[in-house]
């Protein structure tokens, strides 16, 4: 492509406070019970006044600290004036030039789906500000109805720099942001409930503009994107649409477009407003908010951030994909951390044992916890996980022995792994003479595959190793079986 994507994203995240931003109405998702949590203020009745919910500010500050942003000493509320049927006041209380969070950045990795490789990336944050959400319009049966439950619900809008140049980067960024706000406990970020929504500002930069580090002379804002997948599709659509216009010698119009998810297209809504059009002015019913430095937690006061946890595991050598499992499934991550603590305290710590233990949790235990509907923490104590990893790493148990030991330990959680392996005869057999006898049996019982191997179809070896494993009741060392088989079939 001769153009480069230039994209900045505005992410609206609904905070999970008990009450709304400026009134004491309950902040909850009740689509089946419209207009349940409303009052004079959130329905825009004349004379009603906003009363700030300080918890929303605390949550915004937490986010700012986690992003390495500046939290100003003073932050101001502004009225953003516009008309829409879901906005009874005709204005939204937002923040214009004094947002509660300024600057910052977020680190994450992008997975290359073709190669399975991960590369480090980063998005710069311009600002994040608090604002009151609008109501929700419901179109049904040829009518449009208004549900005010969402009106004045607390939103934090996170605005990025136009520093996104790949669709995969945009998707990985919002994934990471979702992980972060959930980890911080400031939002449930459930996209099905509209708790995380995106507007993307998209334009294409030609080679000349790239060389001069110049932004394109237009930008198209695509609104109403409700999922990460839709965001990827909306960006793809816009890139193709704009590329075609540029190739025809036209500059795309500066405008706002709406994303129609069911039709997979963006449609023109209106020419893009400038800030002027909203006639922002300081909200007369709210004071300037002074944020005392004592109210700002340090980064150490916060929970461990997903990016920090991820780097900790990667440094041990746990593969990226497995690491992601632990970062996204925090309970499994806690089990791994207990395992790491025990391994650290022991005198024979090795990264390899922790990597094997991580694999046992990510592959075996998570699957069992889903199948049996049990919590992952309850399945096996961390010292047994470590012992199994040690037995496996030192080749004392095979993969099938490991699986059997896990099954025994899950039904008998008070027993010790070493005891189970010894008493249930799960020790892997490594003795060449004993293994040789199993190999002889396998060769004798499978003449056809043996002939195939001898005639050059070497991949049959896998099947024959499987037969040896069967003969040995899963106790033989499969690697050694392979070696002995090759010798005997020469
Ligand atoms: Zn209210």
Coordinates of C-alpha atoms and ligand atoms in Angstrom, one line a residue:
X1 CA 0.0 0.0 0.0
X2 CA 1.4 3.4 -0.9
X3 CA -0.5 5.1 1.9
X4 CA 0.1 4.7 5.6
X5 CA -2.8 4.5 8.1
X6 CA -3.0 7.3 10.6
X7 CA -5.4 6.6 13.4
X8 CA -6.3 8.0 16.8
X9 CA -8.9 6.3 18.9
X10 CA -11.3 7.7 21.5
X11 CA -12.4 5.0 23.9
X12 CA -15.4 5.5 26.1
X13 CA -15.3 3.4 29.2
X14 CA -18.2 3.3 31.6
X15 CA -17.0 3.4 35.2
X16 CA -18.4 0.8 37.6
X17 CA -19.4 3.2 40.4
X18 CA -22.5 2.5 42.5
X19 CA -24.1 5.7 41.5
X20 CA -24.0 8.0 38.5
X21 CA -21.6 10.9 37.9
X22 CA -23.7 13.8 39.1
X23 CA -26.7 12.3 41.0
X24 CA -27.4 9.5 43.4
X25 CA -29.3 7.3 40.9
X26 CA -28.0 3.8 40.8
X27 CA -25.6 3.1 38.0
X28 CA -26.6 -0.3 36.7
X29 CA -27.4 -2.0 33.4
X30 CA -31.1 -2.8 33.3
X31 CA -32.1 -3.0 29.6
X32 CA -35.4 -4.8 30.6
X33 CA -36.4 -2.1 33.0
X34 CA -36.1 1.2 31.2
X35 CA -36.3 4.5 33.1
X36 CA -35.9 2.7 36.4
X37 CA -32.9 4.7 37.8
X38 CA -33.7 8.3 37.0
X39 CA -34.2 11.6 38.8
X40 CA -34.8 15.3 38.1
X41 CA -31.1 15.8 37.3
X42 CA -30.5 12.9 34.9
X43 CA -33.7 13.7 33.0
X44 CA -32.7 17.3 32.6
X45 CA -35.5 19.0 34.7
X46 CA -35.0 22.8 35.1
X47 CA -33.6 23.8 38.4
X48 CA -32.0 20.5 39.2
X49 CA -28.3 20.6 40.1
X50 CA -25.4 18.3 39.6
X51 CA -23.6 16.8 42.7
X52 CA -20.2 15.3 41.8
X53 CA -19.6 11.6 42.7
X54 CA -16.0 11.8 44.1
X55 CA -15.6 8.0 43.4
X56 CA -15.6 8.7 39.7
X57 CA -12.7 11.1 40.1
X58 CA -10.8 8.6 42.2
X59 CA -11.2 5.9 39.5
X60 CA -10.1 8.3 36.8
X61 CA -7.0 9.2 38.8
X62 CA -6.2 5.5 39.3
X63 CA -6.3 5.1 35.5
X64 CA -4.1 8.1 35.0
X65 CA -1.5 6.8 37.4
X66 CA -1.4 3.4 35.7
X67 CA -0.8 5.1 32.3
X68 CA 2.0 7.3 33.7
X69 CA -0.1 10.4 33.1
X70 CA 0.0 13.8 34.7
X71 CA -2.9 14.5 37.1
X72 CA -3.3 18.3 37.2
X73 CA -3.8 20.2 40.4
X74 CA -7.0 21.6 39.1
X75 CA -9.5 20.2 36.7
X76 CA -12.6 21.8 35.3
X77 CA -16.0 20.8 34.0
X78 CA -17.4 22.2 30.7
X79 CA -20.7 22.2 28.9
X80 CA -20.6 20.7 25.4
X81 CA -23.7 21.9 23.7
X82 CA -25.5 19.9 21.1
X83 CA -28.9 18.7 20.3
X84 CA -29.8 15.0 20.1
X85 CA -33.0 13.2 21.3
X86 CA -31.0 11.2 23.8
X87 CA -29.8 14.4 25.5
X88 CA -32.6 16.0 27.5
X89 CA -30.5 19.0 28.7
X90 CA -29.2 19.9 25.2
X91 CA -25.7 19.8 26.6
X92 CA -23.3 17.2 28.1
X93 CA -21.2 17.9 31.1
X94 CA -17.7 17.0 30.0
X95 CA -14.2 18.3 30.3
X96 CA -12.7 20.5 27.5
X97 CA -9.2 21.9 28.1
X98 CA -8.6 20.9 31.7
X99 CA -9.1 17.1 31.7
X100 CA -8.4 15.1 34.8
X101 CA -5.7 13.0 33.1
X102 CA -3.1 14.4 30.8
X103 CA -0.6 12.4 28.6
X104 CA 0.6 8.9 29.3
X105 CA 1.2 5.8 27.4
X106 CA 0.4 2.1 27.3
X107 CA 2.6 -0.9 26.3
X108 CA 1.4 -4.1 24.8
X109 CA 2.3 -6.8 22.3
X110 CA 0.9 -7.5 18.9
X111 CA 0.6 -11.1 17.8
X112 CA 1.3 -11.9 14.1
X113 CA -1.4 -14.4 13.4
X114 CA 0.6 -15.9 10.5
X115 CA 3.9 -16.5 12.2
X116 CA 2.7 -16.7 15.8
X117 CA 5.3 -14.1 16.8
X118 CA 4.7 -11.2 19.2
X119 CA 6.2 -7.8 18.8
X120 CA 6.2 -5.0 21.4
X121 CA 4.1 -1.9 20.7
X122 CA 3.0 1.3 22.4
X123 CA 0.2 3.9 22.1
X124 CA 0.6 7.4 23.4
X125 CA -2.4 8.8 25.3
X126 CA -3.3 12.4 24.8
X127 CA -5.7 12.8 27.6
X128 CA -8.6 11.2 29.5
X129 CA -11.6 13.1 30.7
X130 CA -14.7 12.4 32.7
X131 CA -18.2 13.0 31.2
X132 CA -21.8 12.2 31.7
X133 CA -23.2 9.6 29.3
X134 CA -26.3 10.3 27.2
X135 CA -29.5 8.2 27.3
X136 CA -30.2 5.4 25.0
X137 CA -32.5 5.5 22.0
X138 CA -34.3 2.3 21.3
X139 CA -35.8 1.8 17.8
X140 CA -38.5 -0.9 17.7
X141 CA -41.7 -1.5 15.9
X142 CA -41.4 1.7 13.8
X143 CA -41.0 3.8 16.9
X144 CA -38.2 5.3 18.8
X145 CA -38.2 5.3 22.6
X146 CA -35.8 6.8 25.1
X147 CA -34.4 4.9 28.1
X148 CA -32.8 7.4 30.5
X149 CA -31.2 4.8 32.7
X150 CA -27.8 5.4 31.1
X151 CA -28.2 9.2 31.2
X152 CA -25.5 10.8 33.3
X153 CA -23.7 7.5 33.9
X154 CA -20.0 8.1 34.4
X155 CA -17.8 7.8 31.4
X156 CA -14.1 8.2 31.1
X157 CA -13.1 9.0 27.5
X158 CA -9.5 8.0 26.7
X159 CA -8.1 9.8 23.7
X160 CA -4.9 8.6 21.9
X161 CA -2.5 10.4 19.7
X162 CA -2.8 9.7 16.0
X163 CA 0.0 7.2 16.4
X164 CA -1.7 4.0 15.3
X165 CA -0.6 2.7 11.9
X166 CA -1.9 -0.9 11.8
X167 CA -5.3 -2.4 12.4
X168 CA -3.6 -5.1 14.5
X169 CA -2.0 -2.4 16.7
X170 CA -5.4 -0.7 17.2
X171 CA -7.0 -4.0 18.2
X172 CA -4.2 -5.0 20.5
X173 CA -4.3 -1.6 22.2
X174 CA -8.0 -1.7 23.0
X175 CA -7.6 -5.3 24.2
X176 CA -4.9 -4.1 26.6
X177 CA -6.9 -1.1 27.8
X178 CA -9.9 -3.4 28.5
X179 CA -7.5 -5.7 30.5
X180 CA -6.1 -2.6 32.4
X181 CA -9.4 -1.1 33.4
X182 CA -10.7 -4.4 34.6
X183 CA -7.5 -5.1 36.5
X184 CA -7.8 -1.7 38.2
X185 CA -11.4 -2.5 39.1
X186 CA -12.6 0.8 37.6
X187 CA -14.9 -0.7 34.9
X188 CA -16.4 -4.1 33.9
X189 CA -15.7 -3.0 30.3
X190 CA -18.3 -5.4 29.0
X191 CA -18.8 -4.4 25.3
X192 CA -22.1 -6.4 25.0
X193 CA -23.5 -3.9 27.6
X194 CA -22.0 -0.9 25.9
X195 CA -19.5 -0.3 28.7
X196 CA -16.7 0.2 26.3
X197 CA -17.2 2.0 22.9
X198 CA -14.9 3.4 20.3
X199 CA -14.7 6.3 17.9
X200 CA -11.8 6.1 15.4
X201 CA -10.3 9.0 13.6
X202 CA -8.9 7.6 10.4
X203 CA -6.9 9.1 7.5
X204 CA -4.3 7.9 5.1
X205 CA -0.9 9.5 4.8
X206 CA 0.9 9.6 1.4
X207 CA 4.7 9.0 1.0
X208 CA 5.4 12.8 0.8
X209 CA 3.5 13.4 4.1
X210 CA 5.3 10.5 5.7
X211 CA 8.6 11.9 4.7
X212 CA 7.8 15.4 6.0
X213 CA 6.1 13.9 9.1
X214 CA 2.9 15.7 8.2
X215 CA -0.6 14.6 9.0
X216 CA -3.1 14.3 6.1
X217 CA -5.2 17.4 5.5
X218 CA -8.5 15.6 6.5
X219 CA -9.7 13.1 9.0
X220 CA -12.8 10.9 9.1
X221 CA -14.3 10.0 12.4
X222 CA -16.1 6.7 12.5
X223 CA -18.5 6.5 15.5
X224 CA -20.7 3.9 17.2
X225 CA -18.2 1.0 17.2
X226 CA -19.2 -1.4 19.9
X227 CA -16.7 -4.3 19.8
X228 CA -13.0 -4.9 19.0
X229 CA -13.9 -7.0 16.0
X230 CA -16.2 -4.3 14.6
X231 CA -13.4 -1.8 15.1
X232 CA -11.1 -3.9 12.9
X233 CA -13.8 -4.2 10.2
X234 CA -14.6 -0.5 10.3
X235 CA -10.9 0.4 9.9
X236 CA -10.6 -2.0 7.1
X237 CA -13.6 -0.5 5.3
X238 CA -12.4 3.1 5.7
X239 CA -8.9 2.3 4.5
X240 CA -10.3 0.8 1.3
X241 CA -12.8 3.6 0.8
X242 CA -10.2 6.4 1.4
X243 CA -7.5 4.7 -0.6
X244 CA -9.9 4.5 -3.6
X245 CA -10.7 8.2 -3.3
X246 CA -7.0 9.2 -3.0
X247 CA -6.1 7.0 -6.0
X248 CA -8.8 8.9 -8.0
X249 CA -7.2 12.2 -7.1
X250 CA -9.8 13.2 -4.5
X251 CA -9.2 14.1 -0.8
X252 CA -11.8 12.4 1.4
X253 CA -14.3 14.8 3.1
X254 CA -13.7 15.7 6.7
X255 CA -16.7 14.2 8.3
X256 CA -18.3 12.0 10.9
X257 CA -19.5 8.6 9.8
X258 CA -21.5 6.0 11.7
X259 CA -20.5 2.4 11.7
X260 CA -23.4 0.0 10.6
X261 CA -22.3 -3.3 12.1
X262 CA -25.0 -5.4 10.5
X263 CA -24.2 -4.0 7.0
X264 CA -20.4 -3.8 7.5
X265 CA -20.3 -0.3 6.1
X266 CA -19.7 3.2 7.5
X267 CA -22.2 5.9 6.4
X268 CA -21.9 9.7 6.3
X269 CA -23.6 11.3 9.2
X270 CA -22.5 14.9 9.2
X271 CA -19.6 17.1 8.3
X272 CA -17.1 17.0 11.2
X273 CA -17.7 19.7 13.9
X274 CA -14.9 21.7 15.3
X275 CA -14.8 22.3 19.0
X276 CA -16.2 25.7 18.1
X277 CA -19.5 24.2 17.0
X278 CA -20.0 22.8 20.5
X279 CA -19.6 26.2 22.1
X280 CA -17.9 24.7 25.1
X281 CA -18.0 26.9 28.2
X282 CA -17.2 26.3 31.9
X283 CA -20.0 24.4 33.7
X284 CA -21.6 27.1 35.9
X285 CA -23.2 24.6 38.3
X286 CA -19.9 22.9 39.3
X287 CA -16.8 24.2 40.9
X288 CA -13.3 23.8 39.6
X289 CA -12.0 20.6 41.2
X290 CA -8.8 20.8 43.1
X291 CA -7.0 17.5 43.4
X292 CA -4.8 17.3 46.4
X293 CA -1.5 15.5 45.9
X294 CA -2.4 13.3 48.8
X295 CA -5.3 11.9 46.8
X296 CA -3.0 10.5 44.1
X297 CA -1.8 7.0 44.7
X298 CA 1.7 6.0 43.6
X299 CA 2.0 3.3 41.0
X300 CA 3.2 0.9 43.8
X301 CA -0.1 1.4 45.6
X302 CA -2.0 0.0 42.6
X303 CA -2.6 -3.7 41.8
X304 CA 0.1 -5.2 39.6
X305 CA -0.6 -3.9 36.1
X306 CA -1.1 -6.5 33.3
X307 CA 2.0 -5.2 31.4
X308 CA 4.2 -5.6 34.5
X309 CA 2.8 -9.1 35.2
X310 CA 3.4 -10.1 31.5
X311 CA 7.0 -8.9 31.6
X312 CA 7.6 -10.9 34.8
X313 CA 6.5 -14.1 33.2
X314 CA 8.3 -13.5 29.9
X315 CA 11.5 -12.9 31.8
X316 CA 11.2 -16.4 33.3
X317 CA 10.9 -17.8 29.8
X318 CA 7.2 -18.7 29.8
X319 CA 6.0 -18.5 26.2
X320 CA 4.0 -15.5 25.1
X321 CA 0.8 -17.4 24.4
X322 CA 0.9 -19.1 27.8
X323 CA 1.8 -15.8 29.5
X324 CA -1.3 -14.2 27.9
X325 CA -3.5 -16.9 29.5
X326 CA -2.2 -16.0 32.9
X327 CA -2.5 -12.3 32.4
X328 CA -6.1 -12.5 31.1
X329 CA -7.2 -15.2 33.5
X330 CA -6.2 -13.6 36.8
X331 CA -7.2 -16.6 39.0
X332 CA -4.9 -18.9 37.0
X333 CA -2.3 -16.1 37.3
X334 CA -2.6 -16.3 41.1
X335 CA -2.1 -20.0 41.1
X336 CA 1.1 -19.5 39.0
X337 CA 2.3 -16.8 41.4
X338 CA 1.9 -19.2 44.4
X339 CA 3.9 -21.8 42.4
X340 CA 6.6 -19.2 41.7
X341 CA 6.7 -18.2 45.4
X342 CA 7.3 -21.8 46.5
X343 CA 9.8 -22.5 43.8
X344 CA 11.7 -19.3 44.8
X345 CA 11.8 -20.4 48.4
X346 CA 13.1 -23.9 47.5
X347 CA 16.8 -24.6 47.1
X348 CA 16.5 -26.1 43.6
X349 CA 14.8 -23.2 41.8
X350 CA 15.0 -23.4 38.0
X351 CA 13.2 -21.4 35.4
X352 CA 12.5 -24.6 33.5
X353 CA 10.6 -26.1 36.3
X354 CA 8.4 -22.9 36.6
X355 CA 7.9 -23.0 32.8
X356 CA 6.8 -26.7 33.0
X357 CA 4.5 -25.8 36.0
X358 CA 3.0 -22.9 34.0
X359 CA 2.3 -25.4 31.2
X360 CA 0.6 -27.8 33.6
X361 CA -1.7 -25.0 34.9
X362 CA -2.4 -23.5 31.4
X363 CA -2.9 -26.8 29.6
X364 CA -4.2 -29.3 32.1
X365 CA -5.6 -27.6 35.0
X366 CA -7.5 -24.8 33.2
X367 CA -9.2 -27.4 31.0
X368 CA -10.2 -29.5 34.0
X369 CA -11.5 -26.5 35.9
X370 CA -13.7 -25.6 32.9
X371 CA -14.9 -29.2 32.4
X372 CA -15.6 -29.9 36.1
X373 CA -16.8 -26.3 36.8
X374 CA -14.4 -26.0 39.7
X375 CA -12.3 -23.1 40.6
X376 CA -8.7 -23.4 39.4
X377 CA -7.3 -22.7 42.9
X378 CA -9.2 -25.6 44.4
X379 CA -7.8 -28.2 42.0
X380 CA -4.3 -28.8 43.2
X381 CA -2.0 -27.3 45.8
X382 CA 1.0 -25.4 44.4
X383 CA 3.6 -27.6 46.0
X384 CA 2.2 -30.6 44.1
X385 CA 2.2 -28.6 40.9
X386 CA 5.9 -27.9 41.4
X387 CA 6.7 -31.5 42.3
X388 CA 4.9 -32.8 39.2
X389 CA 6.9 -30.3 37.1
X390 CA 10.2 -31.5 38.7
X391 CA 9.2 -35.2 38.1
X392 CA 8.3 -34.4 34.5
X393 CA 11.4 -32.3 33.8
X394 CA 13.8 -34.9 35.2
X395 CA 12.0 -37.5 32.9
X396 CA 10.8 -39.5 35.9
X397 CA 7.2 -39.3 34.5
X398 CA 6.1 -39.2 30.9
X399 CA 3.3 -37.0 29.6
X400 CA 0.8 -39.8 30.0
X401 CA 2.1 -40.5 33.6
X402 CA 1.7 -36.8 34.3
X403 CA -1.9 -36.8 33.1
X404 CA -2.7 -39.8 35.3
X405 CA -1.0 -38.2 38.3
X406 CA -3.0 -35.0 37.8
X407 CA -6.2 -37.0 37.7
X408 CA -5.3 -38.9 40.9
X409 CA -4.3 -35.6 42.7
X410 CA -7.4 -33.8 41.8
X411 CA -9.6 -36.5 43.3
X412 CA -7.2 -36.9 46.3
X413 CA -6.0 -33.4 47.0
X414 CA -4.5 -34.2 50.3
X415 CA -2.0 -36.7 48.9
X416 CA 1.5 -35.8 47.7
X417 CA 2.5 -35.9 44.1
X418 CA 5.7 -37.9 44.7
X419 CA 3.7 -40.5 46.8
X420 CA 1.1 -40.9 44.0
X421 CA 3.7 -41.3 41.3
X422 CA 5.6 -44.0 43.4
X423 CA 2.6 -45.9 44.7
X424 CA 0.5 -45.9 41.4
X425 CA 3.5 -47.1 39.4
X426 CA 3.6 -43.9 37.3
X427 CA 7.4 -43.6 37.2
X428 CA 8.6 -43.5 33.6
X429 CA 10.6 -46.5 32.5
X430 CA 14.0 -45.4 31.1
X431 CA 15.8 -48.8 31.3
X432 CA 16.9 -49.8 27.7
X433 CA 16.4 -53.6 28.3
X434 CA 12.9 -53.1 29.7
X435 CA 12.0 -50.7 26.9
X436 CA 13.5 -53.0 24.3
X437 CA 11.1 -55.7 25.3
X438 CA 8.1 -53.4 24.7
X439 CA 9.6 -52.4 21.3
X440 CA 9.9 -56.1 20.3
X441 CA 6.2 -56.6 21.2
X442 CA 5.1 -53.5 19.2
X443 CA 7.2 -54.6 16.2
X444 CA 5.8 -58.1 16.4
X445 CA 2.2 -56.9 16.6
X446 CA 2.4 -54.3 13.8
X447 CA 4.1 -56.0 10.8
X448 CA 2.4 -53.7 8.2
X449 CA 3.5 -50.4 9.7
X450 CA 7.0 -51.8 10.3
X451 CA 7.2 -52.7 6.6
X452 CA 6.0 -49.3 5.6
X453 CA 8.7 -47.7 7.7
X454 CA 11.3 -49.9 6.2
X455 CA 10.2 -49.0 2.7
X456 CA 10.8 -45.3 3.5
X457 CA 7.6 -44.0 5.0
X458 CA 9.5 -42.7 8.1
X459 CA 6.6 -40.8 9.6
X460 CA 5.0 -44.1 10.7
X461 CA 7.5 -44.0 13.6
X462 CA 5.0 -41.8 15.5
X463 CA 2.4 -44.5 15.3
X464 CA 4.9 -47.2 16.4
X465 CA 6.0 -45.1 19.4
X466 CA 2.3 -44.9 20.3
X467 CA 2.1 -48.7 20.1
X468 CA 5.1 -49.0 22.4
X469 CA 3.6 -46.6 24.9
X470 CA 0.4 -48.7 24.8
X471 CA 2.4 -51.9 25.4
X472 CA 4.2 -50.2 28.4
X473 CA 0.9 -48.9 29.8
X474 CA 2.1 -45.4 29.2
X475 CA 5.2 -45.8 31.4
X476 CA 7.9 -45.9 28.7
X477 CA 10.0 -42.9 27.7
X478 CA 8.7 -42.1 24.3
X479 CA 11.9 -40.5 23.1
X480 CA 13.9 -43.6 24.0
X481 CA 11.2 -45.8 22.3
X482 CA 11.9 -43.8 19.1
X483 CA 15.6 -44.4 19.3
X484 CA 15.3 -48.1 20.1
X485 CA 12.6 -48.6 17.3
X486 CA 14.9 -47.0 14.7
X487 CA 17.8 -49.3 15.7
X488 CA 15.7 -52.4 15.7
X489 CA 14.1 -51.6 12.3
X490 CA 17.4 -50.9 10.6
Ligands
LIG1 ZN1 -30.3 10.7 38.5

